[in-house]
Coordinates of C-alpha atoms and ligand atoms in Angstrom, one line a residue:
M775 CA 109.1 181.7 130.7
M776 CA 112.6 180.7 132.0
S777 CA 113.2 179.4 135.3
N778 CA 115.1 181.7 137.8
P779 CA 117.8 182.8 135.5
T780 CA 120.5 182.9 138.4
E781 CA 120.1 179.5 139.3
G782 CA 121.2 177.5 136.3
E783 CA 124.4 176.6 134.9
D784 CA 124.6 179.7 133.3
W785 CA 123.8 181.6 135.9
W786 CA 127.2 183.9 135.0
K787 CA 124.8 185.0 131.6
S788 CA 122.3 186.8 134.3
A789 CA 124.7 187.5 137.1
V790 CA 126.3 190.7 138.4
I791 CA 129.7 189.8 139.5
Y792 CA 131.4 192.1 142.1
Q793 CA 135.4 192.4 142.0
I794 CA 136.7 192.1 146.0
Y795 CA 140.3 194.0 146.5
P796 CA 140.2 191.5 150.0
A797 CA 143.3 194.0 151.3
S798 CA 140.9 196.9 150.7
F799 CA 137.8 195.9 151.5
N800 CA 136.7 195.4 154.9
D801 CA 139.3 194.6 158.0
S802 CA 137.8 193.0 160.7
D803 CA 140.5 192.6 163.2
G804 CA 141.8 195.7 163.3
D805 CA 145.1 195.5 161.6
G806 CA 144.6 197.5 158.9
F807 CA 144.4 194.9 156.3
G808 CA 141.0 194.0 155.3
D809 CA 140.5 190.1 155.3
L810 CA 138.0 187.4 154.7
R811 CA 135.6 187.7 158.2
G812 CA 136.1 191.0 157.2
I813 CA 134.1 190.3 153.6
V814 CA 131.8 187.7 155.5
Q815 CA 130.5 191.0 157.7
K816 CA 129.7 192.7 154.6
L817 CA 127.7 190.4 153.1
D818 CA 124.4 191.4 153.7
Y819 CA 125.4 194.6 152.0
L820 CA 126.1 193.0 148.9
T821 CA 123.1 191.1 149.0
W822 CA 121.1 194.5 149.3
L823 CA 123.0 195.9 146.7
G824 CA 122.0 192.9 144.5
V825 CA 124.9 191.1 143.3
D826 CA 125.1 187.4 142.1
A827 CA 128.5 186.9 142.6
I828 CA 132.3 188.0 143.9
W829 CA 135.5 187.9 142.7
L830 CA 138.3 188.1 145.3
S831 CA 141.4 189.2 143.8
P832 CA 143.9 186.3 145.1
I833 CA 143.9 185.7 148.7
F834 CA 146.6 182.7 148.7
Q835 CA 150.0 182.6 150.5
S836 CA 152.4 185.1 149.1
P837 CA 155.3 187.5 150.1
M838 CA 152.8 190.3 148.5
F839 CA 155.5 191.8 146.4
D840 CA 152.8 192.2 144.1
M841 CA 149.6 192.1 146.0
G842 CA 148.9 188.1 146.0
Y843 CA 149.7 188.0 142.1
D844 CA 152.8 186.6 143.1
V845 CA 151.8 183.3 144.8
S846 CA 154.1 181.1 147.1
D847 CA 151.7 178.2 147.8
Y848 CA 148.1 177.6 146.1
L849 CA 146.5 175.5 148.5
A850 CA 147.1 178.1 151.3
I851 CA 145.4 181.4 152.2
H852 CA 148.0 184.0 152.8
P853 CA 147.6 184.6 156.8
S854 CA 146.5 188.4 156.7
F855 CA 143.3 187.1 155.3
G856 CA 142.7 184.7 157.5
N857 CA 143.0 180.8 157.3
L858 CA 141.4 177.8 155.4
E859 CA 138.3 177.6 157.8
D860 CA 137.5 181.3 157.3
F861 CA 137.6 180.7 153.8
K862 CA 135.2 177.9 153.9
E863 CA 132.9 180.2 156.1
L864 CA 132.9 182.6 153.7
V865 CA 131.8 180.4 151.5
S866 CA 129.1 178.7 153.5
E867 CA 127.8 182.1 153.9
A868 CA 128.0 183.7 150.5
H869 CA 126.0 180.7 149.3
K870 CA 123.1 180.8 151.9
R871 CA 122.7 184.5 150.5
K872 CA 123.0 183.1 146.7
I873 CA 126.4 184.7 146.1
R874 CA 128.7 182.8 143.9
I875 CA 132.6 183.2 145.0
I876 CA 135.3 183.2 141.8
L877 CA 138.8 183.0 143.1
D878 CA 141.6 184.9 141.1
L879 CA 144.0 181.7 139.7
V880 CA 147.6 182.9 138.6
L881 CA 149.2 180.6 136.2
N882 CA 151.5 182.1 134.6
H883 CA 154.3 183.0 137.4
T884 CA 154.7 182.6 140.6
S885 CA 156.5 183.9 143.4
I886 CA 160.0 183.8 143.3
E887 CA 159.9 182.5 147.0
H888 CA 157.2 179.8 145.7
P889 CA 159.2 176.5 146.5
W890 CA 159.3 175.2 143.8
F891 CA 161.3 178.4 142.1
Q892 CA 163.7 177.8 145.1
E893 CA 164.5 174.4 143.8
S894 CA 164.6 175.1 140.2
R895 CA 167.4 177.9 140.4
L896 CA 169.5 175.1 142.2
S897 CA 170.7 173.4 139.5
E898 CA 170.7 172.8 135.7
N899 CA 169.2 168.9 136.6
N900 CA 167.1 170.0 139.8
P901 CA 163.3 168.1 138.9
K902 CA 162.1 171.4 139.1
R903 CA 164.0 173.0 136.6
D904 CA 161.4 172.5 133.8
W905 CA 158.9 174.2 135.6
Y906 CA 160.3 177.7 134.5
I907 CA 162.1 178.7 131.7
W908 CA 165.9 178.5 131.8
R909 CA 168.1 180.3 129.0
N910 CA 171.4 180.6 128.7
G911 CA 172.6 184.3 127.3
P912 CA 175.4 184.7 124.6
T913 CA 177.8 186.2 126.6
L914 CA 177.1 189.2 128.2
R915 CA 173.9 189.2 126.5
K916 CA 169.8 188.2 127.6
P917 CA 168.9 185.3 125.5
N918 CA 166.4 187.7 123.3
N919 CA 165.0 190.8 123.4
W920 CA 161.7 189.8 124.8
K921 CA 160.2 192.6 127.6
S922 CA 158.7 192.2 130.8
L923 CA 155.5 193.9 130.6
Y924 CA 156.4 196.1 134.0
G925 CA 159.6 197.4 132.3
G926 CA 163.0 196.4 131.3
S927 CA 164.2 192.9 130.0
G928 CA 161.9 190.3 130.6
W929 CA 165.4 188.4 131.3
T930 CA 167.0 188.0 134.9
Y931 CA 170.4 186.8 135.6
D932 CA 170.8 184.0 138.3
K933 CA 174.1 183.2 139.9
A934 CA 173.6 179.8 141.1
T935 CA 173.9 178.0 137.4
R936 CA 174.6 180.9 135.5
Q937 CA 171.3 181.2 133.3
Y938 CA 168.4 183.9 133.1
Y939 CA 165.2 183.2 133.6
F940 CA 161.8 184.5 132.1
H941 CA 159.3 186.9 133.8
T942 CA 156.4 188.5 131.7
F943 CA 155.8 190.6 134.9
F944 CA 158.1 191.2 137.7
R945 CA 161.9 189.5 138.7
Q946 CA 160.1 188.6 141.6
Q947 CA 157.3 186.5 139.7
P948 CA 159.0 184.1 137.4
D949 CA 157.0 182.2 134.3
L950 CA 156.3 178.9 134.7
N951 CA 156.8 176.1 131.9
W952 CA 153.2 175.3 130.4
R953 CA 155.0 172.6 128.5
N954 CA 155.8 170.5 131.3
P955 CA 153.1 167.5 131.3
E956 CA 153.6 167.2 135.5
L957 CA 153.4 171.1 136.4
R958 CA 150.0 171.3 133.8
S959 CA 148.6 168.1 135.8
Y960 CA 149.4 169.8 139.5
F961 CA 147.6 172.8 138.6
F962 CA 144.7 171.0 137.5
S963 CA 144.6 169.5 141.3
V964 CA 144.7 172.8 142.5
M965 CA 141.5 173.7 140.8
R966 CA 140.2 170.6 141.7
F967 CA 141.1 171.3 145.6
W968 CA 139.4 174.7 145.3
L969 CA 136.4 173.7 143.7
D970 CA 135.8 170.8 146.1
L971 CA 135.7 173.3 148.4
G972 CA 132.2 174.6 146.9
I973 CA 133.8 177.4 144.6
D974 CA 131.8 178.7 141.6
G975 CA 134.5 179.7 139.1
F976 CA 138.0 181.6 138.6
R977 CA 139.1 184.6 137.2
L978 CA 142.3 183.5 135.0
D979 CA 145.2 186.2 135.5
A980 CA 146.6 187.0 132.4
I981 CA 145.8 184.1 131.0
N982 CA 147.0 184.7 127.0
V983 CA 150.1 185.2 128.2
L984 CA 150.7 181.3 128.9
V985 CA 153.0 180.0 126.3
K986 CA 155.7 181.7 124.4
D987 CA 157.7 181.0 121.2
P988 CA 159.2 177.5 121.5
E989 CA 162.3 178.7 119.5
F990 CA 162.8 181.6 121.4
R991 CA 162.7 183.7 118.2
D992 CA 163.3 187.5 118.8
A993 CA 159.9 189.8 119.1
Q994 CA 159.6 191.4 115.9
P995 CA 156.9 194.0 115.8
S996 CA 157.4 197.3 116.4
L997 CA 156.0 199.8 118.7
L998 CA 153.7 201.2 115.9
A999 CA 153.2 197.4 114.6
Q1000 CA 151.7 196.5 118.2
L1001 CA 149.6 199.9 118.1
L1002 CA 147.6 199.1 115.1
G1003 CA 146.7 196.4 117.0
K1004 CA 149.1 193.1 115.3
E1005 CA 148.9 191.0 118.4
N1006 CA 151.3 188.4 117.2
Y1007 CA 154.0 188.9 119.4
V1008 CA 155.8 186.0 120.1
T1009 CA 155.2 185.7 124.1
R1010 CA 151.5 186.0 123.9
N1011 CA 148.4 184.5 122.3
Q1012 CA 150.5 181.1 121.0
P1013 CA 148.1 178.3 119.9
E1014 CA 149.2 175.9 122.6
T1015 CA 147.1 178.5 124.7
Y1016 CA 144.4 177.8 123.2
Q1017 CA 144.8 174.2 123.8
I1018 CA 145.6 174.3 127.9
I1019 CA 142.5 176.8 127.8
L1020 CA 140.6 173.8 126.7
E1021 CA 142.4 171.4 129.2
L1022 CA 141.4 174.2 132.0
R1023 CA 138.0 174.1 130.9
E1024 CA 137.6 170.3 131.1
V1025 CA 138.4 170.6 134.9
A1026 CA 136.1 173.1 135.6
D1027 CA 133.2 171.0 133.5
E1028 CA 134.0 167.8 135.9
Y1029 CA 131.7 170.2 137.9
K1030 CA 128.4 171.6 137.6
G1031 CA 127.9 175.9 137.0
I1032 CA 131.8 176.8 137.0
M1033 CA 132.9 179.9 135.0
L1034 CA 135.7 180.9 133.7
V1035 CA 136.9 184.6 133.2
G1036 CA 139.9 185.0 131.5
E1037 CA 142.0 188.3 131.5
I1038 CA 143.2 188.5 128.1
Y1039 CA 146.1 191.0 127.9
T1040 CA 146.2 193.4 124.4
L1041 CA 148.3 196.0 123.3
P1042 CA 146.4 198.6 122.6
P1043 CA 143.6 198.1 124.9
G1044 CA 140.4 196.7 123.4
N1045 CA 141.8 194.3 120.1
H1046 CA 138.0 192.9 120.5
R1047 CA 138.7 190.1 118.2
L1048 CA 141.8 188.9 120.0
V1049 CA 139.6 188.8 123.0
A1050 CA 136.5 187.4 121.1
S1051 CA 138.3 184.4 120.3
Y1052 CA 139.2 182.9 123.6
L1053 CA 135.0 183.0 123.5
T1054 CA 134.7 180.6 120.2
N1055 CA 131.6 178.7 120.5
T1056 CA 133.0 175.7 118.6
V1057 CA 134.5 174.6 121.7
N1058 CA 134.8 175.3 125.0
L1059 CA 137.1 177.7 126.3
L1060 CA 136.6 180.8 128.0
H1061 CA 133.3 181.2 129.7
L1062 CA 134.1 185.0 129.6
A1063 CA 136.7 187.3 128.7
F1064 CA 137.5 190.9 129.8
N1065 CA 137.2 193.5 127.1
F1066 CA 139.1 196.8 128.7
S1067 CA 138.4 199.2 126.0
L1068 CA 135.4 200.8 127.7
I1069 CA 138.0 201.9 130.6
F1070 CA 140.2 203.4 128.0
S1071 CA 137.4 205.5 126.3
R1072 CA 137.0 209.3 125.6
W1073 CA 134.1 210.6 126.9
S1074 CA 131.7 210.5 124.0
A1075 CA 128.7 208.8 123.1
K1076 CA 130.2 208.1 119.6
R1077 CA 133.0 206.7 121.0
F1078 CA 131.0 204.6 123.4
S1079 CA 129.0 203.5 120.7
S1080 CA 131.4 202.2 118.1
I1081 CA 133.5 200.3 120.8
I1082 CA 130.0 198.8 122.0
G1083 CA 129.2 197.6 118.3
K1084 CA 132.6 196.2 117.3
W1085 CA 132.5 194.2 120.5
M1086 CA 129.1 192.7 120.1
D1087 CA 130.1 192.3 116.3
S1088 CA 133.7 190.6 117.4
I1089 CA 131.6 187.8 120.2
P1090 CA 130.6 184.5 118.2
V1091 CA 127.0 183.2 118.1
E1092 CA 126.3 181.3 121.8
A1093 CA 129.4 183.0 123.4
W1094 CA 128.7 185.9 125.9
P1095 CA 130.3 189.6 126.3
C1096 CA 130.9 190.6 129.9
N1097 CA 132.1 194.2 130.6
V1098 CA 134.1 196.3 133.0
L1099 CA 134.3 199.9 134.0
S1100 CA 137.4 199.8 136.0
N1101 CA 139.9 197.1 138.0
H1102 CA 142.4 197.4 140.2
D1103 CA 145.1 198.0 137.5
L1104 CA 143.9 201.3 136.3
N1105 CA 142.8 204.2 137.5
R1106 CA 139.4 204.7 138.3
S1107 CA 138.8 207.2 135.5
I1108 CA 141.3 206.3 133.5
G1109 CA 141.1 207.4 130.0
S1110 CA 138.0 209.8 130.6
D1111 CA 137.1 212.4 132.8
W1112 CA 134.2 210.7 134.2
L1113 CA 135.2 210.7 137.8
K1114 CA 136.8 213.8 137.7
S1115 CA 134.1 216.1 138.1
S1116 CA 132.8 216.6 141.7
S1117 CA 129.1 215.8 141.0
D1118 CA 128.4 211.8 140.3
D1119 CA 126.0 212.6 137.1
K1120 CA 128.5 211.1 134.6
A1121 CA 129.5 207.9 136.9
K1122 CA 125.9 207.8 136.5
V1123 CA 125.6 207.7 133.2
M1124 CA 128.7 205.0 133.1
A1125 CA 126.5 203.2 135.4
T1126 CA 123.4 203.1 133.5
L1127 CA 125.4 202.2 130.5
L1128 CA 127.1 199.0 132.2
L1129 CA 123.9 198.0 133.6
T1130 CA 121.7 197.8 130.2
L1131 CA 124.7 196.7 128.1
K1132 CA 124.4 192.9 126.6
G1133 CA 126.9 191.1 128.7
T1134 CA 127.6 190.2 132.5
P1135 CA 128.9 193.4 134.3
F1136 CA 131.7 193.2 136.5
I1137 CA 131.9 196.3 139.1
Y1138 CA 134.8 197.0 140.7
Y1139 CA 134.6 197.4 144.8
G1140 CA 133.7 201.7 145.6
E1141 CA 132.5 201.8 141.9
E1142 CA 129.0 201.7 143.4
I1143 CA 130.0 204.8 145.5
A1144 CA 131.7 206.7 142.8
M1145 CA 135.0 206.3 144.6
R1146 CA 137.6 208.3 143.5
N1147 CA 140.9 207.9 142.0
A1148 CA 143.0 208.7 145.2
W1149 CA 146.4 210.4 145.1
I1150 CA 148.7 209.0 147.7
P1151 CA 151.8 210.5 148.9
K1152 CA 155.1 209.0 147.5
R1153 CA 156.2 207.4 150.7
K1154 CA 153.1 205.9 151.1
I1155 CA 153.2 204.0 148.2
K1156 CA 153.1 200.6 147.7
D1157 CA 152.7 199.2 144.6
P1158 CA 156.0 198.7 143.2
L1159 CA 155.1 199.8 139.8
G1160 CA 154.3 203.2 141.6
K1161 CA 157.7 203.0 143.6
R1162 CA 160.0 202.6 139.7
F1163 CA 157.8 205.0 137.8
W1164 CA 157.4 207.8 140.6
P1165 CA 156.3 210.8 139.0
I1166 CA 155.6 209.4 135.7
Y1167 CA 153.3 207.4 137.2
Q1168 CA 152.5 206.7 140.6
G1169 CA 151.4 202.7 140.3
R1170 CA 147.8 201.1 141.0
D1171 CA 147.4 202.3 144.8
C1172 CA 145.2 204.9 143.4
S1173 CA 142.4 202.7 142.8
R1174 CA 143.1 200.5 145.8
T1175 CA 142.1 202.7 148.6
P1176 CA 140.0 201.0 151.5
M1177 CA 136.1 200.9 151.1
R1178 CA 134.5 203.8 152.4
W1179 CA 131.7 202.2 154.9
N1180 CA 130.8 205.4 157.3
N1181 CA 131.3 208.1 159.6
S1182 CA 133.7 206.5 161.7
K1183 CA 137.4 206.0 162.1
N1184 CA 139.3 205.3 158.8
E1185 CA 135.6 205.6 157.5
G1186 CA 134.4 201.9 158.9
F1187 CA 137.2 200.4 157.0
S1188 CA 139.5 199.4 159.8
T1189 CA 140.1 200.4 163.4
G1190 CA 143.8 200.5 162.7
E1191 CA 146.1 201.8 160.7
P1192 CA 145.2 201.2 157.2
W1193 CA 147.9 199.8 154.4
L1194 CA 147.0 202.7 151.8
P1195 CA 145.4 205.9 153.2
V1196 CA 141.6 206.0 153.3
Y1197 CA 141.0 208.7 150.5
S1198 CA 138.7 211.1 151.5
D1199 CA 138.1 213.6 148.7
N1200 CA 135.0 214.1 149.8
T1201 CA 133.0 213.3 153.5
E1202 CA 129.8 212.7 151.7
R1203 CA 131.3 209.9 150.0
N1204 CA 130.5 206.4 152.0
V1205 CA 128.1 203.8 151.6
L1206 CA 126.1 204.6 155.1
N1207 CA 125.5 208.4 153.7
Q1208 CA 124.7 207.2 150.3
M1209 CA 122.1 204.5 151.2
N1210 CA 120.7 207.6 153.0
Y1211 CA 120.1 210.0 150.8
N1212 CA 117.8 209.6 148.1
N1213 CA 119.5 210.6 144.9
S1214 CA 122.6 209.1 145.5
I1215 CA 124.9 206.7 142.8
L1216 CA 124.8 203.9 145.2
L1217 CA 120.8 204.0 145.6
F1218 CA 120.9 204.3 141.6
Y1219 CA 122.8 201.3 141.2
H1220 CA 121.0 199.5 143.9
K1221 CA 117.9 200.2 141.8
L1222 CA 119.7 199.4 138.5
L1223 CA 120.6 196.2 139.8
A1224 CA 117.2 195.0 140.6
L1225 CA 115.9 196.3 137.3
R1226 CA 118.4 194.7 135.6
K1227 CA 117.2 190.9 137.4
S1228 CA 113.8 191.8 136.7
S1229 CA 113.9 192.1 133.0
L1230 CA 115.0 189.3 130.6
C1231 CA 114.8 191.8 127.8
L1232 CA 117.7 193.3 129.7
L1233 CA 119.6 190.4 130.8
Y1234 CA 119.0 188.2 127.0
G1235 CA 118.0 190.8 124.8
E1236 CA 119.9 192.2 121.8
W1237 CA 121.6 195.2 121.6
N1238 CA 121.6 198.1 119.0
A1239 CA 122.3 201.2 118.8
C1240 CA 120.0 203.9 117.3
I1241 CA 120.5 207.4 118.4
I1242 CA 124.2 208.7 118.4
D1243 CA 124.2 212.7 118.4
G1244 CA 128.2 213.2 117.9
K1245 CA 129.8 213.4 121.6
N1246 CA 126.4 213.8 123.3
V1247 CA 123.8 211.5 123.3
L1248 CA 123.6 207.5 123.0
A1249 CA 120.7 205.7 122.6
Y1250 CA 120.1 202.3 122.5
Y1251 CA 117.7 199.4 122.3
R1252 CA 117.7 196.1 124.0
Y1253 CA 115.0 193.8 122.6
T1254 CA 113.8 190.4 122.4
L1255 CA 110.7 189.1 120.4
E1256 CA 108.6 189.8 123.7
E1257 CA 110.3 193.3 124.8
K1258 CA 112.0 196.4 123.5
I1259 CA 113.5 198.8 126.2
L1260 CA 115.3 201.7 125.1
I1261 CA 118.1 203.7 126.7
I1262 CA 119.1 207.1 126.6
L1263 CA 122.2 208.8 127.9
N1264 CA 123.2 212.5 127.7
F1265 CA 126.6 212.3 127.8
S1266 CA 126.7 216.2 127.8
N1267 CA 126.5 218.8 130.9
R1268 CA 123.7 221.0 128.4
Q1269 CA 120.1 219.8 127.5
R1270 CA 120.2 217.8 124.4
H1271 CA 116.7 217.6 122.0
I1272 CA 116.4 214.5 120.4
H1273 CA 114.0 213.8 117.6
L1274 CA 112.5 210.4 117.3
K1275 CA 111.6 208.5 113.4
D1276 CA 108.7 207.1 115.1
E1277 CA 106.7 207.9 118.4
L1278 CA 107.9 206.7 121.3
D1279 CA 105.4 205.2 123.8
G1280 CA 106.5 203.8 126.7
C1281 CA 107.0 204.3 130.3
I1282 CA 109.8 205.0 131.8
L1283 CA 111.8 202.0 133.9
I1284 CA 114.6 203.9 136.1
S1285 CA 116.0 207.3 134.9
T1286 CA 118.3 209.8 136.7
H1287 CA 115.8 212.7 136.0
R1288 CA 112.3 211.4 135.6
R1289 CA 109.6 209.4 137.7
A1290 CA 109.6 205.7 137.4
D1291 CA 106.2 204.5 135.9
E1292 CA 105.8 208.1 134.3
Q1293 CA 104.2 207.5 130.8
I1294 CA 106.1 208.8 128.0
K1295 CA 104.3 209.6 124.6
A1296 CA 106.6 211.6 122.6
T1297 CA 108.1 212.2 119.0
F1298 CA 110.4 214.8 120.3
I1299 CA 112.4 215.1 123.9
V1300 CA 114.5 217.2 125.6
L1301 CA 117.2 215.5 127.7
F1302 CA 118.2 216.9 131.3
P1303 CA 122.1 217.4 131.2
Y1304 CA 123.7 213.8 131.7
E1305 CA 120.5 212.5 132.0
S1306 CA 120.0 208.5 132.0
T1307 CA 116.3 207.3 131.2
V1308 CA 115.2 203.4 130.0
I1309 CA 112.3 203.2 128.8
L1310 CA 110.0 200.2 128.3
I1311 CA 108.7 200.8 124.8
R1312 CA 104.9 199.7 124.7
T1313 CA 104.5 197.0 121.9
N1314 CA 101.0 196.2 120.1
D1315 CA 99.7 193.0 121.5
Ligands
NOJ1920 C1 147.6 191.0 136.0 C2 146.9 191.2 137.0 O1 145.7 191.8 137.2 C3 147.8 192.3 137.8 O2 147.1 192.9 139.5 C4 149.3 191.5 138.1 O3 150.7 192.5 138.5 C5 149.3 190.9 136.8 N1 148.4 190.1 136.1 C6 150.8 190.0 137.4 O4 149.7 188.5 137.8
MG1921 MG1 142.8 192.3 158.6

């Protein structure tokens, strides 16, 4: 038998990780902006829910052009979130409850307001010049055809020295030059600073875009080539990036039980092999890497099964998958309509999927109450992407609205005016109401998390699809040498009949429609619409 799985250095394999968008989680001081003390106030809730770690989207000093993904001081907390003392309290209060803390580290770029960039732009021989990517352009032209992922050219002209600087994202986020050894060692010391305060890992922002082609060659792939999954793009996945990740890992490994999870940008989303290449088992790269393909899947059993199968197959032996349904960059319901219906039936199917797959689940705040994608009036939009592309694309605010806690003012998020409107599609949809309502998705999440934690088979077992009835039904096994669990998900709004090859003999662990502990012995099952059922199979011994 294994020791308590969440205690060891591999804690992240058995953990459920909860992503908090700090501005929108809980506001303790009434300024309308969530903060660290607000998070401390909700730690008991997170303990009750059953999460093992929280990942905080960026909390460092920032002009907040891109909500903290534009850092102006890596060693300070943004004042709206609190200060270093508040942070230490958060770490200590979380650890008391056995909840680990993961910080978001943005290594690819800084804010344009970072003192390094302010220096770097002064002159070509400034000591910080080489910390960023500066190039001359041929007369009246940009240095090359590299694009920003957020629209337009990746090059912005800076008058002071008449050169261009490169930015993968907004022009307010100049890219750093990771070939500079001084810069590298500075960031290693940033990591140590936070690790010394006792944190448990980092989420590495856009980590695969860190290094660009040294010869600044034009990007070749046509849109078609990119859509076909050709990822030999010159501004990402460069061989040196892997080398740098090894070095980041070495720093992490100076400490015990530190986890690195990387955001790997792929076009189209879900280039499983590429994501998995950052996890290899022969050398120590990342512990986990996000694969966003579930988020983009159509509402179809077959589709989910094929995505999951490919993802599982691409993970090297000894490496570990992780799974995610939503985050702060994407619509809460992108690619599928699972949150568009007024009932939470589909969201429960997704919850069951997420929490019974092999791999570390990441839950985005509010997912546990099936918070919907918000509609934000144009004048209230904060995300510069939304401002830039409205109405074709309304930006990312729709999945960043305040957490809904109870029936009081602003649904308990803040006593002041929230920075983004609270989205109240349905007055029942808040934590307090759902805690008191037997059939709520929140209680379902709570039970699923508890079940997962209690089952070595769900935590560590292999995954194997067994029945796929077209768009409608997906059933799969999780199994170890000792145990076998069958998960059945009905994606359809109708009853479905499933025939099993061998007689099913087991006991219900959790179900949306059946009683836990009920025995089930059959070769034929009639599934209720949107039923999710998890069955422990009786084995002979
Ligand atoms: C990915 C982050 O998730 C996103 O929010 C941000 O805008 C970009 N990286 C740039 O940091
Ligand atoms: Mg506040």
